[in-house]
XYZ file of C-alpha atoms in Angstrom:
772
model
C -74.518 45.908 -0.116
C -71.685 43.210 -0.049
C -68.060 43.297 -1.181
C -68.950 40.867 -3.307
C -71.879 42.933 -5.054
C -69.978 45.860 -5.356
C -67.121 43.897 -6.992
C -69.802 42.581 -9.282
C -71.099 45.804 -9.915
C -68.044 47.445 -10.836
C -66.985 44.997 -13.231
C -70.647 45.419 -14.759
C -70.047 48.936 -15.111
C -66.835 48.639 -16.401
C -68.056 46.482 -19.277
C -70.851 48.913 -20.165
C -68.471 51.966 -20.568
C -66.078 49.866 -22.642
C -68.792 48.811 -24.842
C -70.003 52.231 -25.027
C -66.488 53.564 -26.062
C -65.725 50.836 -28.396
C -69.244 51.059 -30.240
C -68.899 54.726 -30.701
C -65.568 54.617 -31.914
C -66.508 52.147 -34.422
C -69.806 53.971 -35.515
C -67.422 57.336 -35.844
C -65.573 55.235 -38.492
C -68.269 53.860 -40.340
C -70.100 57.176 -40.586
C -67.264 59.011 -41.438
C -66.296 56.984 -44.111
C -69.801 57.150 -45.969
C -70.439 60.614 -45.158
C -69.634 63.837 -46.694
C -66.294 65.565 -45.067
C -68.438 68.185 -43.065
C -70.970 65.847 -41.862
C -67.845 63.394 -40.991
C -66.724 66.222 -39.014
C -69.746 66.594 -36.911
C -70.058 62.952 -36.448
C -66.574 62.404 -35.207
C -66.802 65.695 -32.690
C -69.896 63.963 -31.370
C -68.705 60.809 -30.610
C -65.298 62.148 -29.115
C -67.893 64.161 -26.850
C -69.573 61.061 -25.720
C -66.699 58.960 -25.429
C -65.049 61.374 -22.898
C -68.667 61.596 -20.854
C -68.716 57.598 -20.663
C -64.966 57.666 -19.935
C -65.167 60.728 -17.170
C -68.397 58.351 -15.445
C -66.523 55.340 -15.637
C -63.792 56.973 -13.619
C -66.033 58.209 -11.192
C -67.994 55.454 -10.475
C -64.095 53.689 -10.272
C -63.153 55.814 -7.978
C -66.281 55.156 -6.024
C -65.768 51.907 -6.110
C -62.497 51.840 -5.286
C -63.018 53.701 -2.118
C -65.630 51.489 -0.798
C -63.388 48.101 -1.364
C -59.979 49.664 -0.120
C -61.168 49.938 3.791
C -62.170 46.364 4.063
C -58.820 45.231 2.201
C -56.991 46.947 4.708
C -58.935 45.563 7.837
C -58.247 42.229 6.099
C -54.486 43.117 5.636
C -54.028 44.368 9.418
C -55.883 41.151 10.967
C -53.762 38.801 8.696
C -50.676 41.000 10.364
C -51.887 40.608 13.565
C -52.482 37.095 13.454
C -48.680 36.348 12.080
C -47.481 38.256 15.293
C -50.049 35.744 17.490
C -52.588 39.058 17.874
C -56.331 38.556 16.984
C -57.884 41.949 15.734
C -61.666 42.023 15.854
C -63.363 43.017 12.068
C -66.564 44.397 11.450
C -68.250 45.824 8.351
C -69.264 44.024 5.441
C -70.234 39.650 6.022
C -67.196 38.755 4.030
C -64.825 39.975 6.378
C -66.751 38.836 9.463
C -66.230 35.396 7.813
C -62.741 36.000 7.595
C -62.857 37.016 11.150
C -64.133 33.578 11.684
C -61.586 31.849 9.860
C -58.442 33.678 11.267
C -59.771 33.069 14.936
C -60.039 29.278 13.958
C -56.670 29.285 12.396
C -55.481 31.202 15.750
C -57.256 28.853 17.997
C -55.745 25.969 15.983
C -52.129 27.409 16.294
C -52.660 28.207 19.888
C -53.043 24.173 20.614
C -50.368 23.231 18.192
C -47.984 25.919 20.109
C -49.102 24.736 23.408
C -49.035 20.790 22.167
C -45.647 21.245 21.140
C -44.629 22.831 24.212
C -46.072 20.684 26.352
C -44.221 17.722 24.769
C -41.428 16.796 27.403
C -39.003 16.100 24.721
C -37.150 18.917 23.292
C -38.477 19.610 19.781
C -36.764 21.969 17.405
C -37.525 23.140 13.712
C -35.352 24.976 11.464
C -35.921 26.466 8.252
C -33.854 26.127 4.977
C -30.707 28.063 5.924
C -30.428 26.571 9.392
C -32.456 28.924 11.596
C -34.490 27.929 14.413
C -38.097 28.813 13.874
C -39.554 26.606 16.468
C -38.416 25.608 19.944
C -40.448 24.249 22.862
C -39.250 24.787 26.523
C -37.757 21.501 26.968
C -35.288 22.192 24.085
C -34.613 25.529 25.978
C -33.936 23.639 29.060
C -31.696 20.588 27.488
C -30.312 22.080 24.788
C -30.207 25.740 26.022
C -31.411 27.095 22.598
C -34.518 29.669 21.452
C -35.635 31.611 18.330
C -32.950 34.160 18.953
C -30.006 31.831 17.940
C -29.133 29.587 14.933
C -28.550 25.529 15.382
C -24.670 26.281 15.521
C -24.877 28.630 18.211
C -25.322 26.769 21.461
C -23.745 26.982 24.800
C -23.576 23.155 24.585
C -20.387 20.904 23.332
C -21.782 17.879 21.292
C -20.064 14.549 21.494
C -20.884 11.446 20.112
C -22.514 8.157 22.027
C -18.790 7.026 23.415
C -18.879 10.415 25.333
C -15.276 11.269 24.281
C -15.371 12.061 20.117
C -16.188 15.552 19.258
C -19.456 15.410 17.194
C -19.146 17.993 14.046
C -22.381 20.269 13.458
C -22.703 18.612 9.841
C -23.002 15.584 11.746
C -25.903 16.510 14.204
C -29.414 15.022 13.095
C -31.033 18.303 12.015
C -28.250 19.020 9.604
C -28.612 15.716 8.167
C -31.967 15.871 8.116
C -31.830 18.955 6.393
C -29.807 17.050 3.681
C -32.829 14.844 3.256
C -31.893 11.950 5.710
C -34.529 10.310 8.214
C -32.433 10.051 11.696
C -33.857 7.462 14.473
C -32.815 6.966 17.638
C -29.413 8.820 17.148
C -27.321 8.737 20.675
C -25.172 11.511 21.590
C -23.650 13.469 24.862
C -24.284 17.192 25.151
C -22.025 19.282 27.542
C -22.805 22.267 28.842
C -19.774 24.632 28.444
C -20.335 26.480 32.119
C -20.892 23.782 34.015
C -19.375 20.370 32.243
C -22.497 18.678 33.105
C -23.472 15.826 30.816
C -26.570 14.571 29.510
C -27.094 11.753 27.232
C -30.053 12.052 24.699
C -31.097 10.446 21.696
C -32.509 12.277 18.805
C -34.821 11.300 15.752
C -35.247 13.994 12.845
C -37.168 14.049 9.858
C -36.829 16.633 6.523
C -39.657 19.018 6.005
C -40.892 19.561 2.310
C -43.329 21.540 0.398
C -45.913 21.101 -1.827
C -43.297 20.745 -4.506
C -41.200 18.402 -2.507
C -38.690 20.702 -2.313
C -36.754 20.504 0.868
C -37.790 23.805 3.062
C -36.667 22.738 6.897
C -36.294 20.006 9.361
C -37.542 19.220 12.459
C -36.246 16.985 15.675
C -37.318 15.312 18.751
C -34.598 14.887 21.417
C -35.104 12.579 24.539
C -33.038 12.959 27.746
C -32.074 9.282 28.293
C -29.122 10.194 30.762
C -31.462 8.268 33.448
C -32.274 5.426 31.229
C -28.884 5.098 30.405
C -27.707 4.724 34.213
C -30.593 2.127 34.761
C -29.667 0.052 32.059
C -26.095 0.165 33.090
C -27.112 -0.641 37.026
C -28.826 -3.172 35.481
C -26.003 -4.352 33.525
C -23.484 -4.005 36.211
C -26.098 -5.985 38.504
C -26.772 -8.978 35.930
C -22.858 -8.802 35.636
C -22.339 -8.884 39.353
C -24.861 -11.723 39.645
C -23.082 -13.736 37.451
C -20.014 -13.261 38.835
C -21.159 -13.964 42.063
C -22.436 -16.988 40.592
C -19.084 -17.710 38.637
C -16.991 -17.328 41.644
C -19.391 -18.694 44.188
C -17.621 -21.921 46.002
C -20.702 -23.689 45.795
C -22.215 -25.159 42.340
C -25.353 -22.960 40.575
C -27.794 -24.615 38.955
C -31.187 -22.938 37.873
C -34.071 -24.672 36.729
C -37.905 -23.900 35.542
C -40.817 -25.780 37.828
C -40.574 -28.926 35.684
C -36.942 -29.159 36.757
C -35.491 -28.331 33.278
C -32.328 -27.093 33.814
C -31.899 -23.447 32.583
C -28.516 -22.670 34.017
C -25.388 -24.648 34.781
C -22.071 -22.863 36.110
C -18.635 -23.512 35.907
C -18.304 -24.980 39.456
C -21.617 -27.477 38.743
C -19.399 -28.603 35.819
C -16.588 -29.403 38.374
C -18.633 -30.808 41.137
C -21.082 -33.193 39.095
C -18.814 -33.837 35.557
C -21.378 -32.797 33.141
C -20.689 -29.975 30.597
C -23.165 -26.807 30.695
C -23.946 -28.017 26.885
C -24.925 -31.131 28.369
C -26.897 -30.036 31.103
C -28.889 -27.212 29.578
C -32.619 -28.576 28.674
C -32.258 -31.868 30.829
C -34.314 -32.983 33.787
C -32.429 -32.357 36.644
C -33.568 -35.701 38.354
C -32.163 -37.829 35.527
C -28.790 -36.316 35.427
C -27.850 -36.056 38.583
C -30.047 -37.963 41.337
C -29.807 -41.508 42.090
C -32.903 -43.725 41.016
C -34.340 -43.834 44.926
C -33.940 -39.967 45.342
C -35.832 -39.063 41.720
C -39.394 -39.408 43.145
C -38.316 -37.877 46.596
C -36.686 -34.899 45.037
C -39.785 -34.317 42.997
C -42.167 -34.033 45.768
C -40.133 -32.012 47.833
C -39.458 -29.572 44.744
C -43.486 -29.843 44.354
C -44.257 -29.029 48.028
C -41.654 -26.221 48.399
C -43.496 -24.343 45.178
C -46.696 -24.733 46.261
C -45.871 -23.007 49.695
C -43.950 -20.092 47.875
C -45.531 -17.121 48.133
C -45.446 -14.122 45.208
C -41.941 -12.929 46.941
C -38.721 -14.980 46.788
C -38.840 -17.642 49.267
C -36.185 -20.316 49.671
C -35.244 -23.519 51.569
C -32.635 -26.298 52.054
C -32.456 -29.662 52.388
C -29.628 -32.392 52.023
C -29.736 -35.558 49.569
C -27.256 -37.941 47.513
C -26.305 -37.094 44.211
C -24.749 -38.880 41.079
C -21.534 -37.656 39.616
C -21.104 -38.260 35.911
C -18.825 -41.022 36.435
C -21.209 -42.913 38.644
C -19.949 -42.293 42.173
C -22.511 -40.864 44.828
C -21.542 -38.006 47.205
C -23.868 -36.059 49.608
C -24.566 -32.493 48.651
C -26.796 -29.606 50.773
C -28.841 -27.817 48.180
C -30.355 -24.679 48.649
C -33.265 -23.355 46.657
C -34.754 -20.230 45.889
C -38.097 -19.897 44.236
C -38.926 -16.860 41.820
C -42.206 -16.220 40.529
C -42.642 -15.322 36.917
C -46.049 -14.717 35.594
C -47.637 -18.131 36.966
C -44.593 -19.857 36.541
C -41.184 -20.411 39.069
C -37.940 -19.859 38.299
C -35.711 -22.174 40.876
C -32.390 -21.014 41.978
C -30.042 -23.866 43.465
C -26.812 -23.919 45.140
C -25.267 -27.342 45.374
C -22.452 -27.800 48.060
C -20.499 -31.379 48.486
C -21.102 -32.051 52.376
C -19.391 -35.516 52.286
C -16.255 -34.554 53.895
C -18.602 -32.586 56.567
C -20.696 -35.294 57.046
C -17.963 -37.620 57.737
C -16.514 -35.097 59.896
C -19.787 -34.556 61.853
C -19.893 -38.426 62.203
C -16.523 -38.374 63.544
C -17.223 -35.432 65.981
C -20.459 -37.165 66.959
C -18.548 -40.318 67.807
C -15.786 -38.462 69.556
C -18.603 -37.103 71.733
C -20.166 -39.983 72.338
C -16.987 -41.730 73.274
C -16.025 -38.671 75.442
C -19.310 -39.143 77.238
C -18.851 -42.674 77.798
C -15.519 -41.893 79.139
C -16.679 -39.385 81.519
C -19.056 -41.835 82.981
C -16.567 -45.171 83.121
C -13.912 -42.747 84.335
C -16.117 -41.638 87.726
C -17.227 -45.606 87.900
C -13.556 -46.485 87.805
C -12.775 -43.642 90.286
C -15.238 -44.924 92.940
C -14.635 -48.778 92.141
C -10.970 -47.932 92.760
C -11.490 -46.436 96.255
C -13.445 -49.634 97.174
C -10.537 -51.682 95.561
C -8.234 -50.177 97.464
C -10.014 -51.511 100.879
C -10.562 -54.491 99.650
C -7.135 -55.237 98.221
C -6.093 -53.646 101.627
C -8.486 -56.142 103.745
C -7.118 -59.238 101.901
C -3.474 -58.772 102.690
C -4.454 -58.408 106.179
C -6.258 -61.640 106.129
C -3.464 -63.268 103.979
C -1.068 -62.337 106.603
C -3.599 -63.927 109.625
C -4.145 -67.194 107.655
C -0.906 -67.860 106.361
C -1.140 -71.134 108.762
C -3.954 -72.411 107.265
C -3.850 -73.598 103.808
C -7.463 -73.910 103.332
C -8.133 -70.335 104.330
C -5.103 -69.082 102.512
C -6.427 -70.707 99.399
C -9.801 -68.878 99.512
C -7.818 -65.589 100.650
C -5.967 -66.337 97.135
C -9.162 -66.550 95.120
C -10.218 -63.168 96.392
C -6.788 -61.586 96.259
C -6.799 -63.114 92.237
C -10.551 -61.395 92.143
C -9.532 -58.320 93.174
C -6.742 -58.015 90.475
C -9.119 -58.826 87.806
C -11.195 -56.048 89.029
C -8.176 -53.648 89.291
C -7.299 -54.641 85.573
C -10.655 -53.878 84.614
C -10.921 -50.631 86.048
C -7.495 -49.702 84.734
C -8.925 -50.577 81.150
C -11.766 -48.164 82.010
C -9.508 -45.723 83.129
C -7.186 -46.137 79.775
C -10.568 -45.849 77.613
C -11.407 -42.381 79.235
C -8.136 -41.268 78.572
C -7.849 -40.522 82.510
C -5.212 -42.884 83.672
C -1.990 -41.411 84.390
C 0.817 -41.701 81.983
C 4.504 -41.641 82.036
C 5.576 -40.565 78.388
C 9.194 -41.269 77.576
C 11.333 -41.058 74.719
C 10.942 -44.532 73.580
C 12.644 -46.935 70.719
C 9.533 -48.120 69.338
C 11.298 -50.934 67.380
C 12.898 -52.252 70.292
C 10.082 -52.291 72.426
C 7.742 -54.185 69.504
C 10.849 -56.680 69.613
C 9.982 -57.336 72.969
C 6.774 -57.118 72.704
C 6.769 -60.288 69.962
C 8.958 -62.301 72.148
C 6.303 -62.691 74.685
C 3.664 -63.137 72.178
C 5.411 -65.950 70.444
C 4.445 -68.594 73.139
C 0.781 -67.106 73.570
C -0.316 -66.710 70.098
C 0.228 -70.601 69.432
C 2.038 -71.899 66.360
C -0.619 -71.501 64.225
C -0.023 -68.076 64.183
C 3.190 -66.620 61.862
C 4.489 -63.482 63.164
C 6.519 -61.121 60.844
C 8.064 -57.976 61.911
C 9.065 -55.019 59.495
C 10.694 -51.935 60.696
C 10.965 -48.588 58.921
C 14.667 -47.255 59.366
C 15.836 -45.076 60.592
C 12.984 -45.334 63.087
C 12.008 -42.362 65.036
C 11.720 -42.431 68.735
C 8.190 -42.077 70.059
C 7.104 -40.315 73.113
C 5.003 -42.761 74.760
C 4.121 -44.692 77.979
C 5.822 -47.730 77.450
C 4.037 -49.988 79.441
C 0.615 -48.510 78.421
C 2.008 -48.978 74.703
C 2.860 -52.833 75.418
C -0.300 -53.156 76.578
C -1.771 -52.079 73.211
C 0.051 -54.179 71.215
C -0.836 -57.072 73.054
C -4.501 -56.682 73.062
C -3.863 -55.878 68.874
C -2.247 -59.257 68.578
C -4.584 -61.229 70.291
C -7.535 -59.698 68.822
C -5.865 -60.445 65.613
C -5.422 -64.228 66.502
C -8.771 -64.567 67.516
C -10.162 -63.437 64.132
C -7.733 -66.203 62.427
C -8.617 -69.500 64.505
C -7.428 -71.495 61.713
C -4.271 -69.869 61.675
C -2.533 -67.195 59.595
C -0.336 -64.251 59.883
C -0.007 -61.397 61.879
C 2.601 -58.518 60.648
C 3.907 -55.483 63.003
C 5.035 -52.574 60.619
C 6.708 -49.514 62.044
C 7.338 -46.342 59.956
C 7.762 -42.630 60.096
C 5.238 -39.822 58.820
C 4.968 -36.069 58.530
C 1.817 -34.482 58.336
C 0.794 -31.155 56.846
C -2.424 -29.814 58.417
C -4.539 -31.179 55.930
C -3.482 -34.811 55.887
C -3.238 -34.511 59.951
C -7.029 -33.556 60.271
C -7.903 -36.571 57.909
C -6.348 -38.828 60.387
C -7.520 -37.287 63.546
C -3.985 -35.608 64.234
C -2.145 -32.121 64.430
C 0.216 -31.247 61.846
C 3.558 -32.949 63.089
C 5.992 -35.747 62.816
C 4.585 -39.457 63.867
C 5.751 -42.521 64.168
C 3.247 -45.375 63.183
C 2.932 -48.683 64.511
C 0.794 -50.962 62.345
C -0.637 -54.627 63.394
C -2.172 -56.377 60.501
C -3.868 -59.854 60.491
C -5.014 -61.957 57.841
C -8.375 -62.849 59.477
C -12.135 -62.461 58.784
C -12.347 -58.765 58.569
C -14.490 -56.424 60.209
C -18.140 -55.691 58.656
C -18.902 -52.100 57.713
C -22.073 -52.333 59.790
C -19.971 -52.719 63.008
C -16.593 -50.856 62.418
C -17.761 -47.582 63.537
C -18.075 -49.544 67.306
C -15.427 -51.276 67.825
C -13.642 -48.922 70.023
C -16.743 -48.315 72.375
C -16.334 -49.819 75.463
C -17.978 -53.221 76.376
C -18.799 -54.059 72.729
C -17.434 -57.364 71.519
C -18.281 -59.575 68.818
C -16.851 -62.364 70.659
C -19.186 -64.862 72.256
C -20.526 -64.109 76.050
C -17.800 -64.676 78.774
C -14.816 -65.033 76.213
C -14.175 -61.261 76.580
C -14.688 -57.880 78.049
C -15.197 -55.667 75.516
C -12.505 -53.191 76.548
C -9.350 -54.200 74.842
C -10.033 -51.832 71.684
C -11.347 -49.291 73.976
C -8.490 -49.076 76.208
C -6.252 -49.171 73.261
C -8.212 -46.253 71.628
C -7.775 -43.922 74.698
C -4.371 -44.822 75.347
C -3.365 -43.606 71.570
C -6.089 -40.702 72.148
C -4.324 -39.298 75.548
C -1.026 -39.966 74.273
C -1.527 -37.187 71.484
C -1.905 -39.985 69.054
C -4.909 -41.702 67.207
C -5.558 -44.918 66.125
C -7.316 -45.962 62.582
C -8.625 -49.033 61.027
C -8.834 -50.362 57.700
C -10.611 -53.419 57.416
C -12.954 -55.396 54.509
C -14.845 -58.485 55.401
C -12.687 -61.474 54.304
C -9.398 -59.520 53.776
C -8.271 -59.215 57.268
C -7.822 -56.110 59.278
C -5.167 -53.503 60.108
C -4.755 -51.264 62.749
C -2.412 -47.972 62.593
C -1.384 -46.400 65.916
C 0.105 -42.959 65.458
C 2.551 -41.638 68.198
C 3.880 -38.182 68.326
C 7.812 -38.339 67.722
C 9.645 -37.519 70.932
C 12.095 -34.499 70.554
C 15.795 -34.890 70.688
C 17.506 -34.716 74.337
C 18.037 -36.895 77.741
C 15.300 -39.523 78.146
C 13.793 -38.826 81.397
C 14.243 -41.439 84.146
C 11.552 -43.259 85.800
C 11.562 -43.856 89.636
C 13.423 -47.102 90.518
C 11.030 -49.583 91.362
C 13.132 -50.869 94.069
C 13.047 -54.480 95.869
C 9.746 -56.200 96.852
C 11.111 -55.741 100.565
C 9.063 -52.986 102.396
C 10.868 -50.219 104.295
C 9.247 -48.384 106.999
C 10.122 -44.673 108.776
C 9.581 -43.020 111.821
C 8.704 -39.614 109.943
C 5.148 -38.090 110.323
C 2.705 -38.068 107.576
C -0.315 -35.709 107.020
C -2.958 -37.952 105.198
C -5.861 -36.462 103.496
C -8.281 -38.903 102.019
C -12.076 -38.151 101.641
C -13.078 -41.818 101.811
C -13.345 -42.791 105.274
C -12.775 -46.735 104.740
C -9.944 -45.640 102.528
C -8.527 -43.309 105.351
C -9.009 -45.242 107.734
C -6.632 -48.376 106.056
C -3.997 -46.214 105.129
C -3.782 -44.749 108.595
C -3.620 -48.659 109.718
C -0.913 -49.648 107.074
C 1.438 -46.402 107.619
C 1.246 -46.971 111.119
C 2.244 -50.439 110.770
C 5.222 -49.268 108.685
C 6.317 -47.246 111.705
C 4.936 -43.847 110.525
C 2.948 -41.061 112.635
C 0.009 -40.079 110.951
C -2.363 -37.221 111.089
C -5.211 -37.675 109.051
C -7.975 -35.159 107.218
C -11.257 -35.971 105.428
C -10.910 -33.290 103.335
C -8.449 -29.939 101.913
C -9.813 -27.307 104.340
C -9.380 -29.495 107.148
C -5.978 -30.253 106.338
C -5.046 -26.467 105.620
C -6.481 -25.731 109.031
C -3.975 -28.144 110.331
C -1.175 -26.526 108.658
C -2.326 -22.812 109.841
C -2.271 -23.912 113.221
C 1.425 -25.211 112.823
C 1.366 -28.890 113.066
C 4.437 -30.585 111.878
C 4.557 -33.338 109.278
C 7.431 -34.492 106.843
C 5.203 -35.734 104.236
C 1.705 -34.604 102.725
C 0.096 -38.006 101.303
C -3.223 -36.550 99.526
C -5.908 -37.410 97.230
C -6.212 -35.466 94.278
C -10.172 -35.817 93.826
C -11.865 -34.410 97.042
C -15.088 -32.872 97.325
C -15.048 -28.904 98.135
C -13.643 -25.939 96.542
C -9.991 -27.514 96.702
C -8.565 -30.405 95.317
C -5.476 -32.427 96.292
C -3.252 -30.223 93.828
C -4.518 -26.990 95.175
C -4.076 -27.942 98.515
C -0.504 -28.855 97.706
C 0.094 -25.272 95.945
C -1.237 -23.640 99.349
C 0.875 -25.521 101.598
C 3.895 -25.115 99.776
C 3.030 -21.435 100.012
C 3.251 -21.772 103.761
C 6.109 -24.024 104.293
C 9.237 -25.135 102.232
C 10.329 -27.252 101.365
C 7.389 -29.813 100.844
C 7.717 -33.180 99.678
C 4.478 -34.543 98.280
C 2.960 -37.859 97.291
C -0.440 -38.238 95.862
C -2.718 -40.814 94.837
C -6.433 -40.955 93.010
C -8.405 -43.658 91.288
C -8.798 -41.057 88.894
C -6.909 -37.982 88.595
C -9.415 -36.251 86.077
C -6.881 -34.347 84.071
C -5.877 -31.976 87.864
C -2.102 -33.272 87.653
C -1.638 -32.606 83.774
C -3.941 -31.174 80.978
C -2.202 -33.843 78.568
C -3.352 -36.957 81.099
C 0.443 -37.180 82.315
C 1.606 -37.092 85.767
C 3.872 -34.292 85.356
C 7.840 -34.201 85.801
C 8.829 -34.770 89.242
C 5.185 -35.544 90.369
C 5.074 -38.949 92.577
C 1.771 -40.658 91.976
C 0.335 -43.409 93.574
C -2.409 -45.100 91.533
C -5.548 -46.784 93.091
C -6.076 -49.525 93.943
C -2.327 -50.242 95.730
C -0.867 -53.025 98.111
C 0.897 -52.392 101.131
C 4.427 -52.912 99.511
C 3.409 -49.939 96.944
C 2.165 -48.046 99.858
C 5.664 -48.471 101.352
C 7.916 -48.170 98.209
C 6.203 -44.777 97.110
C 6.372 -43.066 100.496
C 9.746 -44.222 101.037
C 10.910 -42.321 97.723
C 8.982 -39.127 98.597
C 11.045 -39.009 101.570
C 14.260 -40.015 100.258
C 14.718 -38.435 97.359
C 16.822 -35.500 97.352
C 14.803 -31.950 96.718
C 15.807 -28.003 96.636
C 14.917 -25.344 98.735
C 11.399 -25.408 97.269
C 10.544 -28.871 97.311
C 11.430 -29.645 93.495
C 13.313 -33.260 93.217
C 17.213 -32.364 92.529
C 18.124 -34.472 89.263
C 19.787 -37.786 89.961
C 23.351 -38.614 87.577
C 22.286 -40.765 85.278
C 24.178 -42.743 82.503
C 24.414 -41.285 78.925
C 25.553 -44.639 77.334
C 21.867 -44.745 75.778
C 22.007 -41.210 74.897
C 25.002 -41.803 72.996
C 24.275 -44.805 71.444
C 20.867 -43.367 70.151
C 22.817 -39.997 68.462
C 25.674 -42.631 66.911
C 22.331 -44.409 65.531
C 20.455 -41.451 64.683
C 24.181 -40.100 62.961
C 26.236 -42.839 62.066
C 30.356 -41.693 61.816
C 31.271 -41.618 58.069
C 34.106 -43.499 56.669
């Protein structure tokens, strides 16, 4: 019989017994009321006996039923208690208990699934009851917060801080306690710090209150997530963005960001400074319309389209140069460096823009300087070889002139040849000047006085239709310059100015003093320092911009063929450069031209004295001269000339043979050597080796082009004597005699001769006039 049948039977029996007892007593009372006393007593006795028997029977049946019901109920209670402990007790017997067992099994399975789910959650899960006791804490909660079911929420091994990481968080402000007060908490951030180690973790918690069916608060649940790594990654992202923005803002180049349609998305402060447009004006505008000149817009768009079509999924870059337009309308050259970043199916284009206008100008100047230097090397080499030939030609002409001096017809022909040789010599001198290879003798020079002398020479040359004006800066600094070369340069510039004014005009020669800092000096192709400036300005037709960059090139001329060699300005250019200065030109068509020569200021001190030229009478001697010359024709001619002057000549074709003669003990009074020679030794090196073998040594150098052997700055060098090719017999005789006669010390250096200090005293008084 099932437990429910037993309970039903017990209820029926209880009802029957109760009905019998009630019926018996009812009958007793009714019979007693109607019957005599004796009969009533008998009836009552019978009724009581039957009722007692019925009660006894009911008690027996109830005891049996209770015993049959108590066993299953005890087993159900035990199973429920075991289920509360997480255990499952098997139940057998009546079918209802088996059903309950199935229900308990299902409940235990669901409870295990729920516990497993909570434990497997990577975030910490905490549940507290109404008294704040922890009733659920998963493994993540134990790891992160150090809590379990044995402690309450306020007894953890952690300190709790607010999200600033400094302010201590009271227990009442924790998400669970606030949820226990009925609040809903979402993503509240705070910091937990282990008391033992001091290790901190950033966490974010969400909490909700728990209510029973009646709506009464019975606890709270919280989910706590460790966001330390996310915070670090987010902070790293912020730092990276800030760093990138800082780089963009502090970069010397302008930064412009556009989409693949060339619409501006970002515009840095340097972009504002470079191109004039503010950020507010630039954002959202097409970059072509904003900063590109009209002819460059289509070119830029084509370039960007090709650039993006070749871009890969990774960042890719490119660079090009273009003309850009400032807000005020002026154009400048810029170098644009592009980087394309793919964003989905579109591109973001980052561009750094650098103004290269000055760089381009510097590159053009460098290219021009390299071109001029290359041409200078070529012309210098040609002039050197040509001067050797001219030395032979001029020497031969002099011999011919001596032989035909009694024949006027032949003497006239020789004179024509001599004039042509002189013109050729001047041509090579101009070539060497351009090539910066001519030997200079820089002296402390009063530029104002020299200009006055040049003007006196120019007055009859330029003609009456040219008005000459001089403007001198006061006080005028002395310049360190070769006087004869400066005079030639000024004459060349003046003649060019006259030719630019065929109908007359005004020529102004102006002097001034300037001091340049490194930036100003670089802009003028100079080093920092003090300079004397000489301007030659005309009011002629001016120089077209198309040819302005070529006017200093050798053989370039705008004059008609046959009216100019094209070497005048190139000679001036080379002379100024070799003098550690420069020449610049300012000109516009129809507004004349101004040439400005910069020369270094001479330091205070006595002016070096040039060797006296002496008279034109040739003096010879009987000394012995060691002549070293690699050109056979020149060597033969010089040998003949020196012997005709009475000298004994020992000749050598190169430095090696000359040194062998010295080592062999050959006696001589003067070493007369060419500077540029084939082999491992030049003339300067030969002189140094010979000076080491015998002292004192007298040396006279000769060359058609020194190639900087004597001095790195193109000068001859203090105390050095040089006979430049081509030279005449009179020049040869004078320089040889000077080399032999000037006093030298025990090592061969010249002994300074007394000189007049009058010029230096006058110069000092001019610079420092007496007061009062």
